[in-house]
Tab-separated table of C-alpha atoms and ligand atoms in Angstrom:
chain	number	residue	atom	x	y	z
A	215	MET	CA	-68.004	-72.762	-22.691
A	216	GLN	CA	-69.355	-69.294	-21.830
A	217	PRO	CA	-69.689	-68.685	-18.087
A	218	VAL	CA	-73.381	-68.581	-17.126
A	219	THR	CA	-74.205	-65.062	-15.990
A	220	PRO	CA	-76.838	-64.448	-13.291
A	221	LEU	CA	-78.993	-62.891	-16.042
A	222	ALA	CA	-78.754	-65.942	-18.309
A	223	ALA	CA	-79.444	-68.307	-15.403
A	224	LEU	CA	-82.501	-66.318	-14.350
A	225	LEU	CA	-83.904	-66.093	-17.892
A	226	SER	CA	-83.607	-69.840	-18.183
A	227	ARG	CA	-85.465	-70.330	-14.862
A	228	LEU	CA	-88.262	-68.015	-16.055
A	229	ASP	CA	-88.522	-69.935	-19.293
A	230	ASN	CA	-88.709	-73.275	-17.478
A	231	ALA	CA	-91.274	-72.007	-14.991
A	232	ALA	CA	-93.626	-70.984	-17.807
A	233	ARG	CA	-93.470	-74.381	-19.520
A	234	LEU	CA	-95.658	-76.321	-17.166
A	235	PRO	CA	-98.622	-73.942	-17.462
A	236	GLY	CA	-97.731	-73.775	-21.179
A	237	ARG	CA	-97.328	-70.028	-21.430
A	238	PRO	CA	-94.659	-67.827	-22.991
A	239	ALA	CA	-91.863	-66.908	-20.577
A	240	PRO	CA	-92.730	-63.750	-18.631
A	241	ARG	CA	-90.849	-60.532	-19.320
A	242	LEU	CA	-88.085	-59.792	-16.867
A	243	LEU	CA	-88.085	-56.357	-15.268
A	244	ALA	CA	-84.681	-55.859	-13.660
A	245	VAL	CA	-85.281	-53.912	-10.439
A	246	SER	CA	-82.357	-51.508	-10.226
A	247	LYS	CA	-83.149	-49.470	-7.100
A	248	THR	CA	-79.939	-48.744	-5.134
A	249	ARG	CA	-77.868	-49.936	-8.135
A	250	SER	CA	-75.544	-47.590	-10.000
A	251	ALA	CA	-75.811	-46.555	-13.634
A	252	ALA	CA	-72.668	-48.630	-14.249
A	253	GLU	CA	-74.300	-51.779	-12.850
A	254	ILE	CA	-77.350	-51.142	-15.027
A	255	ALA	CA	-75.157	-50.576	-18.087
A	256	ALA	CA	-73.395	-53.891	-17.437
A	257	LEU	CA	-76.730	-55.728	-17.489
A	258	ALA	CA	-77.880	-53.769	-20.550
A	259	ALA	CA	-74.707	-54.924	-22.330
A	260	GLN	CA	-75.946	-58.503	-21.784
A	261	GLY	CA	-79.224	-57.679	-23.507
A	262	GLN	CA	-81.508	-56.682	-20.608
A	263	ARG	CA	-83.736	-53.761	-21.699
A	264	ALA	CA	-86.383	-53.145	-19.004
A	265	PHE	CA	-85.409	-51.649	-15.636
A	266	GLY	CA	-87.572	-50.807	-12.624
A	267	GLU	CA	-86.994	-47.989	-10.144
A	268	ASN	CA	-88.884	-47.143	-6.952
A	269	TYR	CA	-88.057	-43.482	-6.469
A	270	VAL	CA	-88.341	-40.742	-9.090
A	271	GLN	CA	-85.476	-38.722	-7.616
A	272	GLU	CA	-83.143	-41.713	-7.538
A	273	ALA	CA	-84.057	-42.739	-11.080
A	274	LEU	CA	-83.714	-39.429	-12.929
A	275	PRO	CA	-79.897	-39.243	-12.984
A	276	LYS	CA	-79.607	-42.899	-14.008
A	277	ILE	CA	-82.125	-42.429	-16.811
A	278	ALA	CA	-80.199	-39.347	-17.969
A	279	ALA	CA	-76.837	-41.142	-17.785
A	280	LEU	CA	-78.090	-44.076	-19.871
A	281	ARG	CA	-80.110	-42.141	-22.425
A	282	GLY	CA	-79.813	-43.298	-26.029
A	283	GLN	CA	-79.225	-46.957	-25.121
A	284	GLY	CA	-82.790	-48.027	-25.895
A	285	LEU	CA	-83.627	-48.895	-22.283
A	286	GLU	CA	-87.197	-49.010	-20.994
A	287	TRP	CA	-87.830	-47.473	-17.562
A	288	HIS	CA	-90.631	-48.579	-15.240
A	289	LEU	CA	-91.673	-46.761	-12.090
A	290	ILE	CA	-92.632	-49.417	-9.531
A	291	GLY	CA	-92.679	-47.357	-6.324
A	292	HIS	CA	-95.523	-45.335	-4.837
A	293	LEU	CA	-95.989	-42.109	-6.797
A	294	GLN	CA	-96.950	-38.875	-5.080
A	295	SER	CA	-99.031	-36.524	-7.192
A	296	ASN	CA	-96.444	-33.770	-6.906
A	297	LYS	CA	-93.928	-36.047	-8.671
A	298	ALA	CA	-96.317	-36.985	-11.498
A	299	ARG	CA	-94.866	-34.447	-13.918
A	300	GLU	CA	-91.292	-35.741	-13.579
A	301	ALA	CA	-92.500	-39.342	-13.754
A	302	ALA	CA	-94.594	-38.717	-16.876
A	303	GLN	CA	-91.619	-37.105	-18.577
A	304	ALA	CA	-88.884	-39.579	-17.667
A	305	PHE	CA	-90.491	-43.041	-17.493
A	306	ASP	CA	-91.885	-45.329	-20.199
A	307	TRP	CA	-94.171	-47.170	-17.783
A	308	VAL	CA	-95.790	-46.313	-14.454
A	309	GLN	CA	-96.878	-49.518	-12.697
A	310	THR	CA	-98.294	-47.910	-9.564
A	311	VAL	CA	-101.385	-45.994	-10.651
A	312	ASP	CA	-103.940	-46.461	-7.886
A	313	ARG	CA	-106.165	-43.365	-7.834
A	314	PRO	CA	-108.017	-41.107	-10.285
A	315	LYS	CA	-106.008	-38.023	-9.349
A	316	LEU	CA	-102.832	-39.699	-10.548
A	317	VAL	CA	-104.436	-40.680	-13.858
A	318	ALA	CA	-105.294	-37.058	-14.577
A	319	ALA	CA	-101.889	-35.746	-13.468
A	320	LEU	CA	-99.901	-38.250	-15.550
A	321	ALA	CA	-102.040	-37.600	-18.628
A	322	ARG	CA	-101.682	-33.849	-18.265
A	323	HIS	CA	-97.902	-33.989	-17.979
A	324	ARG	CA	-97.034	-36.657	-20.548
A	325	PRO	CA	-95.148	-34.856	-23.342
A	326	PRO	CA	-97.036	-35.502	-26.627
A	327	GLN	CA	-93.819	-36.275	-28.545
A	328	ALA	CA	-93.020	-39.102	-26.103
A	329	GLY	CA	-96.080	-41.138	-27.150
A	330	PRO	CA	-98.548	-42.630	-24.685
A	331	LEU	CA	-97.277	-43.547	-21.213
A	332	ASN	CA	-97.793	-47.243	-20.433
A	333	VAL	CA	-99.794	-47.653	-17.251
A	334	LEU	CA	-100.601	-50.503	-14.867
A	335	VAL	CA	-103.244	-50.308	-12.159
A	336	GLN	CA	-101.699	-51.284	-8.835
A	337	VAL	CA	-104.022	-53.462	-6.767
A	338	ASN	CA	-103.797	-53.947	-3.015
A	339	ILE	CA	-104.684	-57.607	-3.363
A	340	ASP	CA	-104.279	-58.681	0.250
A	341	ALA	CA	-105.802	-55.560	1.821
A	342	GLU	CA	-102.735	-54.562	3.750
A	343	ALA	CA	-103.540	-51.285	5.459
A	344	SER	CA	-100.016	-49.873	5.138
A	345	LYS	CA	-99.647	-50.344	1.407
A	346	SER	CA	-100.643	-48.439	-1.677
A	347	GLY	CA	-102.766	-49.907	-4.450
A	348	CYS	CA	-106.487	-49.639	-5.119
A	349	ARG	CA	-109.112	-52.062	-3.881
A	350	PRO	CA	-109.957	-54.870	-6.322
A	351	GLN	CA	-113.456	-53.470	-6.769
A	352	ASP	CA	-111.992	-50.112	-7.868
A	353	VAL	CA	-110.123	-51.593	-10.853
A	354	PRO	CA	-112.888	-51.250	-13.493
A	355	ALA	CA	-113.479	-47.527	-12.928
A	356	LEU	CA	-109.777	-46.742	-12.758
A	357	ALA	CA	-109.155	-48.742	-15.935
A	358	GLU	CA	-111.928	-46.805	-17.711
A	359	ALA	CA	-110.394	-43.514	-16.624
A	360	ILE	CA	-106.970	-44.556	-17.974
A	361	ALA	CA	-108.363	-45.910	-21.247
A	362	ALA	CA	-110.162	-42.593	-21.794
A	363	GLN	CA	-106.859	-40.658	-21.769
A	364	PRO	CA	-105.097	-40.570	-25.170
A	365	ALA	CA	-101.824	-39.713	-23.406
A	366	LEU	CA	-101.949	-42.986	-21.463
A	367	ARG	CA	-102.024	-46.615	-22.570
A	368	LEU	CA	-103.667	-49.113	-20.259
A	369	ARG	CA	-101.470	-52.234	-20.197
A	370	GLY	CA	-102.781	-54.207	-17.211
A	371	LEU	CA	-102.328	-54.816	-13.500
A	372	MET	CA	-99.571	-54.896	-10.900
A	373	ALA	CA	-99.474	-56.172	-7.314
A	374	ILE	CA	-97.002	-56.583	-4.454
A	375	PRO	CA	-98.543	-59.221	-2.185
A	376	ALA	CA	-97.013	-59.328	1.287
A	377	PRO	CA	-94.266	-61.935	1.572
A	378	ASP	CA	-95.983	-64.981	3.037
A	379	PRO	CA	-94.195	-68.116	4.199
A	380	ASP	CA	-97.410	-70.041	3.607
A	381	TRP	CA	-97.412	-71.448	0.085
A	382	ALA	CA	-101.206	-71.670	-0.242
A	383	ARG	CA	-101.773	-68.080	0.848
A	384	ARG	CA	-99.059	-66.857	-1.536
A	385	ARG	CA	-100.664	-68.685	-4.395
A	386	ALA	CA	-104.140	-67.441	-3.427
A	387	ALA	CA	-103.059	-63.792	-3.714
A	388	PHE	CA	-101.508	-64.375	-7.159
A	389	HIS	CA	-104.545	-66.370	-8.215
A	390	ALA	CA	-106.871	-63.539	-7.197
A	391	MET	CA	-104.788	-61.187	-9.359
A	392	SER	CA	-105.085	-63.569	-12.308
A	393	THR	CA	-108.856	-63.615	-11.958
A	394	LEU	CA	-108.956	-59.794	-11.852
A	395	PHE	CA	-106.691	-59.671	-14.895
A	396	GLU	CA	-108.981	-61.944	-16.908
A	397	ALA	CA	-111.955	-59.754	-16.044
A	398	LEU	CA	-109.995	-56.674	-17.107
A	399	GLN	CA	-109.049	-58.324	-20.410
A	400	ALA	CA	-112.704	-59.058	-21.104
A	401	ALA	CA	-113.487	-55.333	-20.851
A	402	HIS	CA	-110.202	-54.096	-22.416
A	403	PRO	CA	-108.887	-56.739	-24.844
A	404	GLU	CA	-105.729	-54.682	-25.442
A	405	VAL	CA	-104.291	-55.256	-21.952
A	406	ASP	CA	-101.366	-57.666	-21.948
A	407	THR	CA	-99.435	-57.260	-18.706
A	408	LEU	CA	-99.851	-58.855	-15.285
A	409	SER	CA	-96.868	-57.685	-13.236
A	410	MET	CA	-96.314	-59.803	-10.105
A	411	GLY	CA	-93.573	-61.865	-8.518
A	412	MET	CA	-90.218	-60.818	-7.011
A	413	SER	CA	-87.004	-62.685	-6.111
A	414	GLU	CA	-88.611	-64.758	-3.349
A	415	ASP	CA	-91.901	-65.680	-5.003
A	416	TYR	CA	-91.629	-65.382	-8.782
A	417	LEU	CA	-92.117	-69.101	-9.396
A	418	ASP	CA	-95.536	-68.987	-7.711
A	419	ALA	CA	-96.433	-65.809	-9.602
A	420	ILE	CA	-95.523	-67.410	-12.933
A	421	ALA	CA	-97.512	-70.524	-12.104
A	422	GLU	CA	-100.530	-68.253	-11.596
A	423	GLY	CA	-100.053	-66.374	-14.859
A	424	ALA	CA	-97.639	-63.458	-14.338
A	425	THR	CA	-96.572	-61.991	-17.693
A	426	MET	CA	-93.902	-59.789	-16.071
A	427	VAL	CA	-91.776	-60.473	-12.995
A	428	ARG	CA	-89.882	-57.742	-11.132
A	429	ILE	CA	-86.581	-59.053	-9.862
A	430	GLY	CA	-83.813	-57.256	-8.000
A	431	SER	CA	-81.718	-59.211	-5.527
A	432	ALA	CA	-81.867	-62.549	-7.401
A	433	LEU	CA	-80.232	-60.712	-10.305
A	434	PHE	CA	-77.915	-58.095	-8.796
A	435	GLY	CA	-77.212	-59.779	-5.450
A	436	PRO	CA	-78.404	-58.646	-2.009
A	437	ARG	CA	-79.269	-54.958	-1.591
A	438	PRO	CA	-77.760	-52.738	1.068
A	439	ALA	CA	-80.118	-52.959	4.071
A	440	LYS	CA	-81.699	-49.497	3.892
A	441	PRO	CA	-83.092	-48.370	0.520
A	442	GLN	CA	-82.602	-44.731	-0.421
A	443	GLU	CA	-85.478	-42.350	0.164
A	444	ALA	CA	-86.897	-40.274	-2.685
B	190	LIG	C1	-87.686	-53.978	-4.641
B	190	LIG	C2	-88.881	-54.370	-5.431
B	190	LIG	C3	-88.868	-55.514	-6.241
B	190	LIG	C4	-87.701	-56.479	-6.328
B	190	LIG	O1	-87.458	-57.080	-5.096
B	190	LIG	P1	-86.386	-58.292	-4.970
B	190	LIG	O2	-86.849	-59.011	-3.762
B	190	LIG	O3	-85.062	-57.657	-4.817
B	190	LIG	O4	-86.494	-59.094	-6.192
B	190	LIG	C5	-89.990	-55.782	-7.009
B	190	LIG	N1	-91.070	-54.977	-6.989
B	190	LIG	C6	-91.119	-53.883	-6.216
B	190	LIG	C7	-92.349	-53.049	-6.219
B	190	LIG	C8	-90.036	-53.546	-5.411
B	190	LIG	O5	-90.107	-52.465	-4.627
């Protein structure tokens, strides 16, 4: 018998979690911040394609080292406008678009030969003052602005609800995202991605309709305590 890898075990848990609500298994985004190009390559060799990075500066050398392997790179950390050019050139997806200025900057800097950049609107669903993400009521206008840019492709929504030990509050935040996502789909039928859920809470996110989960430590093992700065 083949040994069960952490990747295979996780994919099977995602598949099972989607059965009860009767949905397709969500896509797995492997969150590779603080992980080396070699660790990423090892997971890619097992079939994992999509990887998420938080910092543009940390990601660029890994993306360069693994070029030509058909990997898909997602930026999931806060993006400063002065890094928009590098992000638009190197990434396939930016999940953290939360203001009009960023929409314009990403569109301006996306190289035409790369095809449209996939974009998610990041929503600050639990109104945490310290976090990025737009207000729920700002989603429609931001989505319009993205959809109007040929260099960008609106794919959906992303959120990072605060870790909450209370099950009902956790579910309520994911549920609010699901409701926003349905409203967005009514206006933009092409959107297909609701990115929510991490190692500690992905089962709740899937139960509430996540189509993509972003998982780091449950896949690679615990991270070193202090993440690298950009
Ligand atoms: C680090 C991170 C994750 C993954 O976190 P884990 O708890 O390691 O699964 C997911 N999304 C974002 C935005 C992150 O910064």
